[in-house]
Structures are given as structure tokens and as C-alpha cells.
Short mmCIF file of C-alpha atoms and ligand atoms in Angstrom, two decimals:
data_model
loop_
_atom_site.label_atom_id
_atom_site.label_comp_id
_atom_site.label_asym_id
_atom_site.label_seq_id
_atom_site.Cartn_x
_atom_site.Cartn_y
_atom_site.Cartn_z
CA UNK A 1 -34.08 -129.02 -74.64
CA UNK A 2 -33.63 -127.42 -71.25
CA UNK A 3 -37.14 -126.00 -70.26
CA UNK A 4 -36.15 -122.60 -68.38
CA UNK A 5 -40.30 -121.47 -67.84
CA UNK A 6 -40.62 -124.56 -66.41
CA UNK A 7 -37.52 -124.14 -63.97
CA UNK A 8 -38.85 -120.27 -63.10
CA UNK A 9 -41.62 -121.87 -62.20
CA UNK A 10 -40.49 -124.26 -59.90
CA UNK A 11 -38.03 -121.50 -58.42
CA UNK A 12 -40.69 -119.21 -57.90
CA UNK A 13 -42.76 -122.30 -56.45
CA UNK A 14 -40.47 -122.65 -53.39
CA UNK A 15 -39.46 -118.97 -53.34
CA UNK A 16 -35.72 -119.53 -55.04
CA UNK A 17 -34.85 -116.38 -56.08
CA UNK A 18 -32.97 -115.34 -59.49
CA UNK A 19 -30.56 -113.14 -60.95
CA UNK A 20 -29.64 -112.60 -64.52
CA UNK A 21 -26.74 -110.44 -65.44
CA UNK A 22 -27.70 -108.69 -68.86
CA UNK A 23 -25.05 -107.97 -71.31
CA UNK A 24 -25.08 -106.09 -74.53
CA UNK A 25 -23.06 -106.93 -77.25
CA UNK A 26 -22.49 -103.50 -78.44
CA UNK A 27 -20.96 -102.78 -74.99
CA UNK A 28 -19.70 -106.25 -73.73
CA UNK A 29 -16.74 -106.64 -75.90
CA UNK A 30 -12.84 -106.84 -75.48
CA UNK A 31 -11.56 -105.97 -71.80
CA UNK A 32 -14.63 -106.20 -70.69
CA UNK A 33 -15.79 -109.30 -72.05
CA UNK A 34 -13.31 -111.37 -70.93
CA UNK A 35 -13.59 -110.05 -67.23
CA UNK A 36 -17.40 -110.54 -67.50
CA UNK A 37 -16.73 -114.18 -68.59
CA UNK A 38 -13.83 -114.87 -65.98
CA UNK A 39 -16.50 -113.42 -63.09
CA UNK A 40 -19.14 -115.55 -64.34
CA UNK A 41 -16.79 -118.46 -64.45
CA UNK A 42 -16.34 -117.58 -60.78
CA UNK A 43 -19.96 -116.73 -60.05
CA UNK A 44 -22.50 -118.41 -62.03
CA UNK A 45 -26.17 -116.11 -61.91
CA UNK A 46 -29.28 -118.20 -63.08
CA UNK A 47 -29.18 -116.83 -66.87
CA UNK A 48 -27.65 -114.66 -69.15
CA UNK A 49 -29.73 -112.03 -70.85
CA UNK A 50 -28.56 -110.84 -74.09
CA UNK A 51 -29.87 -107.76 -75.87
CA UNK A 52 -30.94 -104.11 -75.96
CA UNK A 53 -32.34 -101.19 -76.95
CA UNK A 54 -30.37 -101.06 -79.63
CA UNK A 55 -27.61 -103.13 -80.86
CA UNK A 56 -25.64 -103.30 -84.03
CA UNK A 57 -23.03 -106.39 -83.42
CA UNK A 58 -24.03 -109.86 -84.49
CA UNK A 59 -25.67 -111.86 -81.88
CA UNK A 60 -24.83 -115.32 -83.08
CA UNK A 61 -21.08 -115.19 -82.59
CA UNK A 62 -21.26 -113.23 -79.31
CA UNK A 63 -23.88 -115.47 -77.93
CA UNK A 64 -21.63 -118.42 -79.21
CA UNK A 65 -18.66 -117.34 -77.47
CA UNK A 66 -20.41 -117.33 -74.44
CA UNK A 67 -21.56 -120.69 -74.69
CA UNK A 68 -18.31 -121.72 -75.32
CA UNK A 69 -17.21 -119.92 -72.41
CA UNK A 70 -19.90 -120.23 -69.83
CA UNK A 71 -22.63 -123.14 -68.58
CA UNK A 72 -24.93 -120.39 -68.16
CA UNK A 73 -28.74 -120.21 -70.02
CA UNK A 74 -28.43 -117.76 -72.26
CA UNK A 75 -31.84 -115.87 -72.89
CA UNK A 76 -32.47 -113.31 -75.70
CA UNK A 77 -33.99 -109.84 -74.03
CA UNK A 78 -34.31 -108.37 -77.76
CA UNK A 79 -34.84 -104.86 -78.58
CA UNK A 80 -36.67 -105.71 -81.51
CA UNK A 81 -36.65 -108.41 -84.35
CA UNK A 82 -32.82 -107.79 -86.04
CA UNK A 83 -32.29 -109.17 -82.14
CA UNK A 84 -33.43 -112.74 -82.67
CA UNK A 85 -30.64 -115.49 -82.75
CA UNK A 86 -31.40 -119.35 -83.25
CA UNK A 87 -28.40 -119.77 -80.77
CA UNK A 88 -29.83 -118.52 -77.21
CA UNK A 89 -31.46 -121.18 -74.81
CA UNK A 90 -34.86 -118.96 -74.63
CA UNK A 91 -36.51 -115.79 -75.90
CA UNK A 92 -38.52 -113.75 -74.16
CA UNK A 93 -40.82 -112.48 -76.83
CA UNK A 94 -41.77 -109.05 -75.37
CA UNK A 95 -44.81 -107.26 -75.35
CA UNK A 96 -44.33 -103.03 -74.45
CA UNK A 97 -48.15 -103.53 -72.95
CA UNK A 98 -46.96 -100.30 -70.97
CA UNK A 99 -46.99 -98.32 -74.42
CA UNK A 100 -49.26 -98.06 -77.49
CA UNK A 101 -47.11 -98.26 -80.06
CA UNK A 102 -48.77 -101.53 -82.28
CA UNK A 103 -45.06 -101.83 -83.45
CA UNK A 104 -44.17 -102.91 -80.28
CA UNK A 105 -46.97 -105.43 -79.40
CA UNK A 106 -47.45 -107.03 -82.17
CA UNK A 107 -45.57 -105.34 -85.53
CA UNK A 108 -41.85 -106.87 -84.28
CA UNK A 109 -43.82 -109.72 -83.25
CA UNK A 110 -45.02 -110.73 -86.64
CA UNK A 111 -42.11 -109.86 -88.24
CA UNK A 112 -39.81 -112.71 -86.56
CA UNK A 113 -42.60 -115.31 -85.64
CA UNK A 114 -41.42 -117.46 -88.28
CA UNK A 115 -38.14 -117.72 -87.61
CA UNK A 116 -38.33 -118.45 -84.10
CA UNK A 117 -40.87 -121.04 -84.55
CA UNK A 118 -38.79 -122.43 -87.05
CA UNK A 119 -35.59 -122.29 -84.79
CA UNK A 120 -37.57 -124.57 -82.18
CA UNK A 121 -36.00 -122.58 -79.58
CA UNK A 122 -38.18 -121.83 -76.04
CA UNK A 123 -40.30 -118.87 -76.20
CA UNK A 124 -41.50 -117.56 -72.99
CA UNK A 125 -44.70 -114.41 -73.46
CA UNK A 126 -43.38 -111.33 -71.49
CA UNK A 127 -45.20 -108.33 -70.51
CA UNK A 128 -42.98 -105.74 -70.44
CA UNK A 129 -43.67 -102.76 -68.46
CA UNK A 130 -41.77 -99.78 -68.58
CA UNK A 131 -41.81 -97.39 -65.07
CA UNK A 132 -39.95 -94.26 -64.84
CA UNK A 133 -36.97 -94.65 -63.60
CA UNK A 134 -35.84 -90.90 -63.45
CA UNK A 135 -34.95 -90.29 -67.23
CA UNK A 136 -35.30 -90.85 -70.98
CA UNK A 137 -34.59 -94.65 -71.41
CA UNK A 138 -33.13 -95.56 -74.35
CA UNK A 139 -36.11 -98.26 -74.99
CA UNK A 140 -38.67 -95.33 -74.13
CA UNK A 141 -37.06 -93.26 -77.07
CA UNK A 142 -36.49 -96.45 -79.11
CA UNK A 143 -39.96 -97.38 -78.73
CA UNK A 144 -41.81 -94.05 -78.99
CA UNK A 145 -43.53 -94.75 -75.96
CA UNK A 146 -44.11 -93.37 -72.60
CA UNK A 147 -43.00 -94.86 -69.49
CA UNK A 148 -45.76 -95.10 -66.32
CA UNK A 149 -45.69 -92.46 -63.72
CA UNK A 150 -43.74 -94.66 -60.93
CA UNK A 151 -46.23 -93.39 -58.43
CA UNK A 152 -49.28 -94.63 -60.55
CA UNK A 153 -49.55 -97.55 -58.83
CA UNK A 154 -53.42 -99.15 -60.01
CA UNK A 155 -52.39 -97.83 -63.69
CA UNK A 156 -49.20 -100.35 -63.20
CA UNK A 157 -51.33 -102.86 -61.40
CA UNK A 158 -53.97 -102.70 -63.94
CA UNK A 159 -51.10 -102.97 -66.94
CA UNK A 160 -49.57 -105.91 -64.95
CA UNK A 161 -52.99 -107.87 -64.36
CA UNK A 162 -53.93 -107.49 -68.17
CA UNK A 163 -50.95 -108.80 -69.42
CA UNK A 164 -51.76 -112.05 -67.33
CA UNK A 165 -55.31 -112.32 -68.51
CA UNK A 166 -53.98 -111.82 -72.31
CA UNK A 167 -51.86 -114.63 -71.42
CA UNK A 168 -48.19 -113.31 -71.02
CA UNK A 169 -46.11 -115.88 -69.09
CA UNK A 170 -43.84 -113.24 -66.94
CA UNK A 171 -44.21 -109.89 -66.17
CA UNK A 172 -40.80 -107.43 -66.60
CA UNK A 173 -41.36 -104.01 -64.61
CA UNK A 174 -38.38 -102.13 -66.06
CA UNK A 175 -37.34 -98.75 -64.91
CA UNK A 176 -35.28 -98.61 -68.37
CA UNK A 177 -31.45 -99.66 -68.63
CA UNK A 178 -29.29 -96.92 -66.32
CA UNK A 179 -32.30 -95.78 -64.47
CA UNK A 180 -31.48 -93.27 -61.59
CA UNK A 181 -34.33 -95.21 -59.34
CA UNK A 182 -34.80 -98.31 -59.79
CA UNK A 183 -38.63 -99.70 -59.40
CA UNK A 184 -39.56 -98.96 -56.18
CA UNK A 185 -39.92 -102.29 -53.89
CA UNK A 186 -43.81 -100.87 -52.46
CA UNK A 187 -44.79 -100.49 -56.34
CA UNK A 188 -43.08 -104.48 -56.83
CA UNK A 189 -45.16 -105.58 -53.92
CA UNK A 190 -48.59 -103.76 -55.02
CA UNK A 191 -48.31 -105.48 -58.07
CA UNK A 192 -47.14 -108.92 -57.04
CA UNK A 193 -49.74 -108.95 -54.47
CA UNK A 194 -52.07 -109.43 -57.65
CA UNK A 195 -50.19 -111.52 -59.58
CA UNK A 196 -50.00 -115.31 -60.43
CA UNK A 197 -47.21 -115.65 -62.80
CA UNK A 198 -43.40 -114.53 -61.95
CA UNK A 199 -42.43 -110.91 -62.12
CA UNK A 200 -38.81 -110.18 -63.42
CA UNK A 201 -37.57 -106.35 -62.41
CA UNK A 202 -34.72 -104.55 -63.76
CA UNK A 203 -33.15 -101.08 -64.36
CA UNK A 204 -30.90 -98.70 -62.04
CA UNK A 205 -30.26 -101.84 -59.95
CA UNK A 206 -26.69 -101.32 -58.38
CA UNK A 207 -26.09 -102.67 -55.20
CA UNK A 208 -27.04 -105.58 -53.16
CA UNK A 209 -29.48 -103.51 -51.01
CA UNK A 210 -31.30 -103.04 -54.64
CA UNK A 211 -31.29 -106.81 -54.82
CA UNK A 212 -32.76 -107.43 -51.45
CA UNK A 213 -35.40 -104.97 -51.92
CA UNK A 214 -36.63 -106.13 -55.12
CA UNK A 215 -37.04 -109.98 -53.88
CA UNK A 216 -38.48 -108.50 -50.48
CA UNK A 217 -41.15 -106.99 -52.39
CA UNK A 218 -42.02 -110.25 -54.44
CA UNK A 219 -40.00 -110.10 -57.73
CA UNK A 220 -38.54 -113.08 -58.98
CA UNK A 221 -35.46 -112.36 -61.32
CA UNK A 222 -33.65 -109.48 -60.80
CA UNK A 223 -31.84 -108.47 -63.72
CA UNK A 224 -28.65 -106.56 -63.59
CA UNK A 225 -26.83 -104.41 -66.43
CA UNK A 226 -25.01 -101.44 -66.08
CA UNK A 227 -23.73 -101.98 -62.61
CA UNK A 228 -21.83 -105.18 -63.79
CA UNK A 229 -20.32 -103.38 -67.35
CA UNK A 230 -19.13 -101.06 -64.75
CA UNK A 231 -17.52 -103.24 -62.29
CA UNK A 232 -17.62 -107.21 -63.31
CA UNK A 233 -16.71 -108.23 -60.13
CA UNK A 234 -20.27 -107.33 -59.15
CA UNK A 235 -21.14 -110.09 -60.90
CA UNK A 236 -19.43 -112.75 -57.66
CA UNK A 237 -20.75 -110.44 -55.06
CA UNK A 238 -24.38 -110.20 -57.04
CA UNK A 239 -24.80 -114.30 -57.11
CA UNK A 240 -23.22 -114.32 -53.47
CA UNK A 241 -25.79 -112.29 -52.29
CA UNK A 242 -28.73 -114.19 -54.16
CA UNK A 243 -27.23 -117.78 -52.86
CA UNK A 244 -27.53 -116.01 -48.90
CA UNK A 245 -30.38 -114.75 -49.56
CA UNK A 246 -32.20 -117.74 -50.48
CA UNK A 247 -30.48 -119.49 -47.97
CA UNK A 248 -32.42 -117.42 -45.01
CA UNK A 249 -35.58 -116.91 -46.55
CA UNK A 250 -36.43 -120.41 -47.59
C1 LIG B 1 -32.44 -103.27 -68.62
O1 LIG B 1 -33.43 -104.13 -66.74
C2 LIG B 1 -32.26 -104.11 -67.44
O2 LIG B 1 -33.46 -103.74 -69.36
C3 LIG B 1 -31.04 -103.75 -66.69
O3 LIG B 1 -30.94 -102.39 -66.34
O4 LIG B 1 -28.66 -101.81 -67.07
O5 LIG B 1 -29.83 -100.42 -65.35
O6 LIG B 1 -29.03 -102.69 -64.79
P1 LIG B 1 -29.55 -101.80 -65.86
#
């Protein structure tokens, strides 16, 4: 069993950054699945995140095509329980610790604990943190929970620093799929300042200037959606820029 905690860990140990490209099976079909999986090919990032908000096509088979496809971890960034799938690599079992909606830190939780202890597959803890990222996210109105003023920066802190005492393995600051801003990099570094264990950042990230902010400030992972259903291509010039990068900063 491939232990991909462990290997974040060791990344983050001698300041390797990551990317994951996320893709959602709803939206990452036909066309535009098989250019994803050709640039991929071309490209490899460090995992595949598979989920969302909200997604209505089976998981199994589109995660199993990728496997087929691609040597790539592929880890499950669920929405909510109808999300799990036996077939991923790794699960990051999400706490909204941002909102206070009990559904959403422990309801969906309960609801597929069996299963995924069952499956044997690699959980990793995640507090997820939703920021403002300039308009309704979809997992804000899926959620029925607010996002965190991006310029409340101790509120974020505080969020970010009680999901690693409750014992969350990562922290995700997400400014919400599409986001218009993505988390600013001065927010990132106030947070990871504080932090012991790995911060993943996503939302509104669309260029490699996004990228190089976001590891500037500290993050780990940056995770990248949108830009690449877009434009796949993204996806070679994305890894490119993460292989540079941690060629001159390490
Ligand atoms: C969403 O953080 C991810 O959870 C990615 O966001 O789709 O805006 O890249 P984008």
C-alpha cells in the first residue's frame, strides 16, 4: 500500500513542493477527458484529486479509467459520503471546521466510516477551511455554511491551529472551486507561520504566478481545477513550473 501522508511528509520535510490537478467527474468526461489524460501522460503532477461539490457520475469507473490510464495517486477530495470509492489510493476525510454545520464535521463522517475502514484504503484527517474567494462557492451553498472573511486573518489562524490540536493531519485553505481571488499568499503565510502539519491551498488558482505565490507563502500542495478543465495543457506547464521551482528553492 503506497503511504501518500507519509510521502507529504517527507516532501514537506525537505521543502518539495506539490501539485494536484483536481478533476470532477461530472465535468471531466469525453473531449476533455482524454486531453486531461494525454497532458498528464505528458506531465505527471504529484496526485490526482477526484471529487466535488457535487457530483452525480459514478466514481469507481471514472477513477478506474484513470488508473488504467495514468501512474498518478489518485486521492478522493469528496463532497460528501455518495463520494467515497474503494478504488482511489487515499481519502482525505474532510472536516468544514470553517463552518458549523454538524453535517459537515461529523454527520457525512459517520455515515461512510464503515465503509472506508472496511475498504482498507489510506485515510488522511483534513481540516478544511473555506476563505472567500470573491463569490458563492458551490461547497459554501452545498454546505450551508459561511466562508471566512479573507481579511480575518487570527479568525483563520485560530480555525487552522484548532484543527491541528483536534488532530487533523493537513490543513486545506480553499477559496471555493472558480474563486475570483484565490487565498491570498500573506493570509497562507500568517497561518503557516503557526502551523506544524502541511497546508494544501486551492481555488481561483490560474496561472503559474498563483503557483509561486502560494508555495512562497508556505503551502504545500497546490491544487488546481478549473484552470486545467479550461485549458489541459496547463496541466505540462503547471508540473513544469513545480519541477523549476523546486529545483531553485531547495
Ligand atoms: C477546489 O481547490 C480546488 O476545491 C480547486 O479550485 O477549481 O478554482 O482550481 P479551482
Amino acid at each position: 500500500m503506497k503511504n501518500l501522508y507519509k510521502q507529504i511528509l517527507i516532501n514537506r520535510e525537505c521543502n518539495k513542493k506539490m501539485l494536484a490537478v483536481l478533476l470532477d467527474p461530472d465535468r471531466c468526461q469525453g473531449k476533455l477527458l482524454s486531453s486531461t489524460i494525454a497532458a498528464l501522460k505528458l506531465s505527471a503532477p504529484d496526485f490526482v484529486f477526484v471529487g466535488g461539490s457535487y457530483v452525480n457520475s459514478p466514481i469507481d469507473s471514472f477513477i478506474e479509467l484513470l488508473q488504467e490510464e495514468v501512474q498518478i495517486p489518485v486521492v478522493l477530495f469528496p463532497g460528501n459520503a455518495s463520494q467515497f470509492s474503494p478504488k482511489a489510493d487515499a481519502l482525505l476525510f474532510l472536516s468544514l471546521i470553517s463552518g458549523r454545520n454538524p453535517e459537515f464535521l461529523i454527520g457525512q463522517h459517520v455515515t461512510s466510516a464503515l465503509a472506508i475502514k472496511q475498504s482498507g484504503i489510506e485515510v488522511i484527517p483534513a481540516g478544511y477551511i473555506l476563505i472567500d474567494g470573491g463569490k458563492v462557492s458551490a461547497v459554501e451553498y452545498m454546505s450551508h455554511t459561511r466562508s471566512i472573511p479573507r481579511e480575518k486573518k487570527e479568525i483563520v489562524l485560530a480555525t487552522a491551529v484548532a484543527g491541528e490540536l483536534s488532530g487533523q493531519h493537513v490543513v486545506y485553505l480553499e477559496a471555493g472551486s472558480g474563486a475570483i481571488q484565490p487565498v491570498p499568499k500573506e493570509l497562507i503565510n500568517h497561518v503557516t507561520s503557526h502551523l506544524s502539519i502541511p497546508m494544501i491551498v486551492g481555488g481561483g488558482m490560474k496561472t503559474t504566478q498563483h503557483l509561486n505565490d502560494c508555495f512562497d507563502a508556505g503551502a504545500d500542495l497546490a491544487v488546481v481545477g478549473n484552470a486545467i478543465e479550461q485549458n489541459p495543457d496547463l496541466i505540462v506547464e503547471f508540473t513544469n513550473f513545480v519541477k523549476n521551482y523546486n529545483t531553485i528553492h531547495r
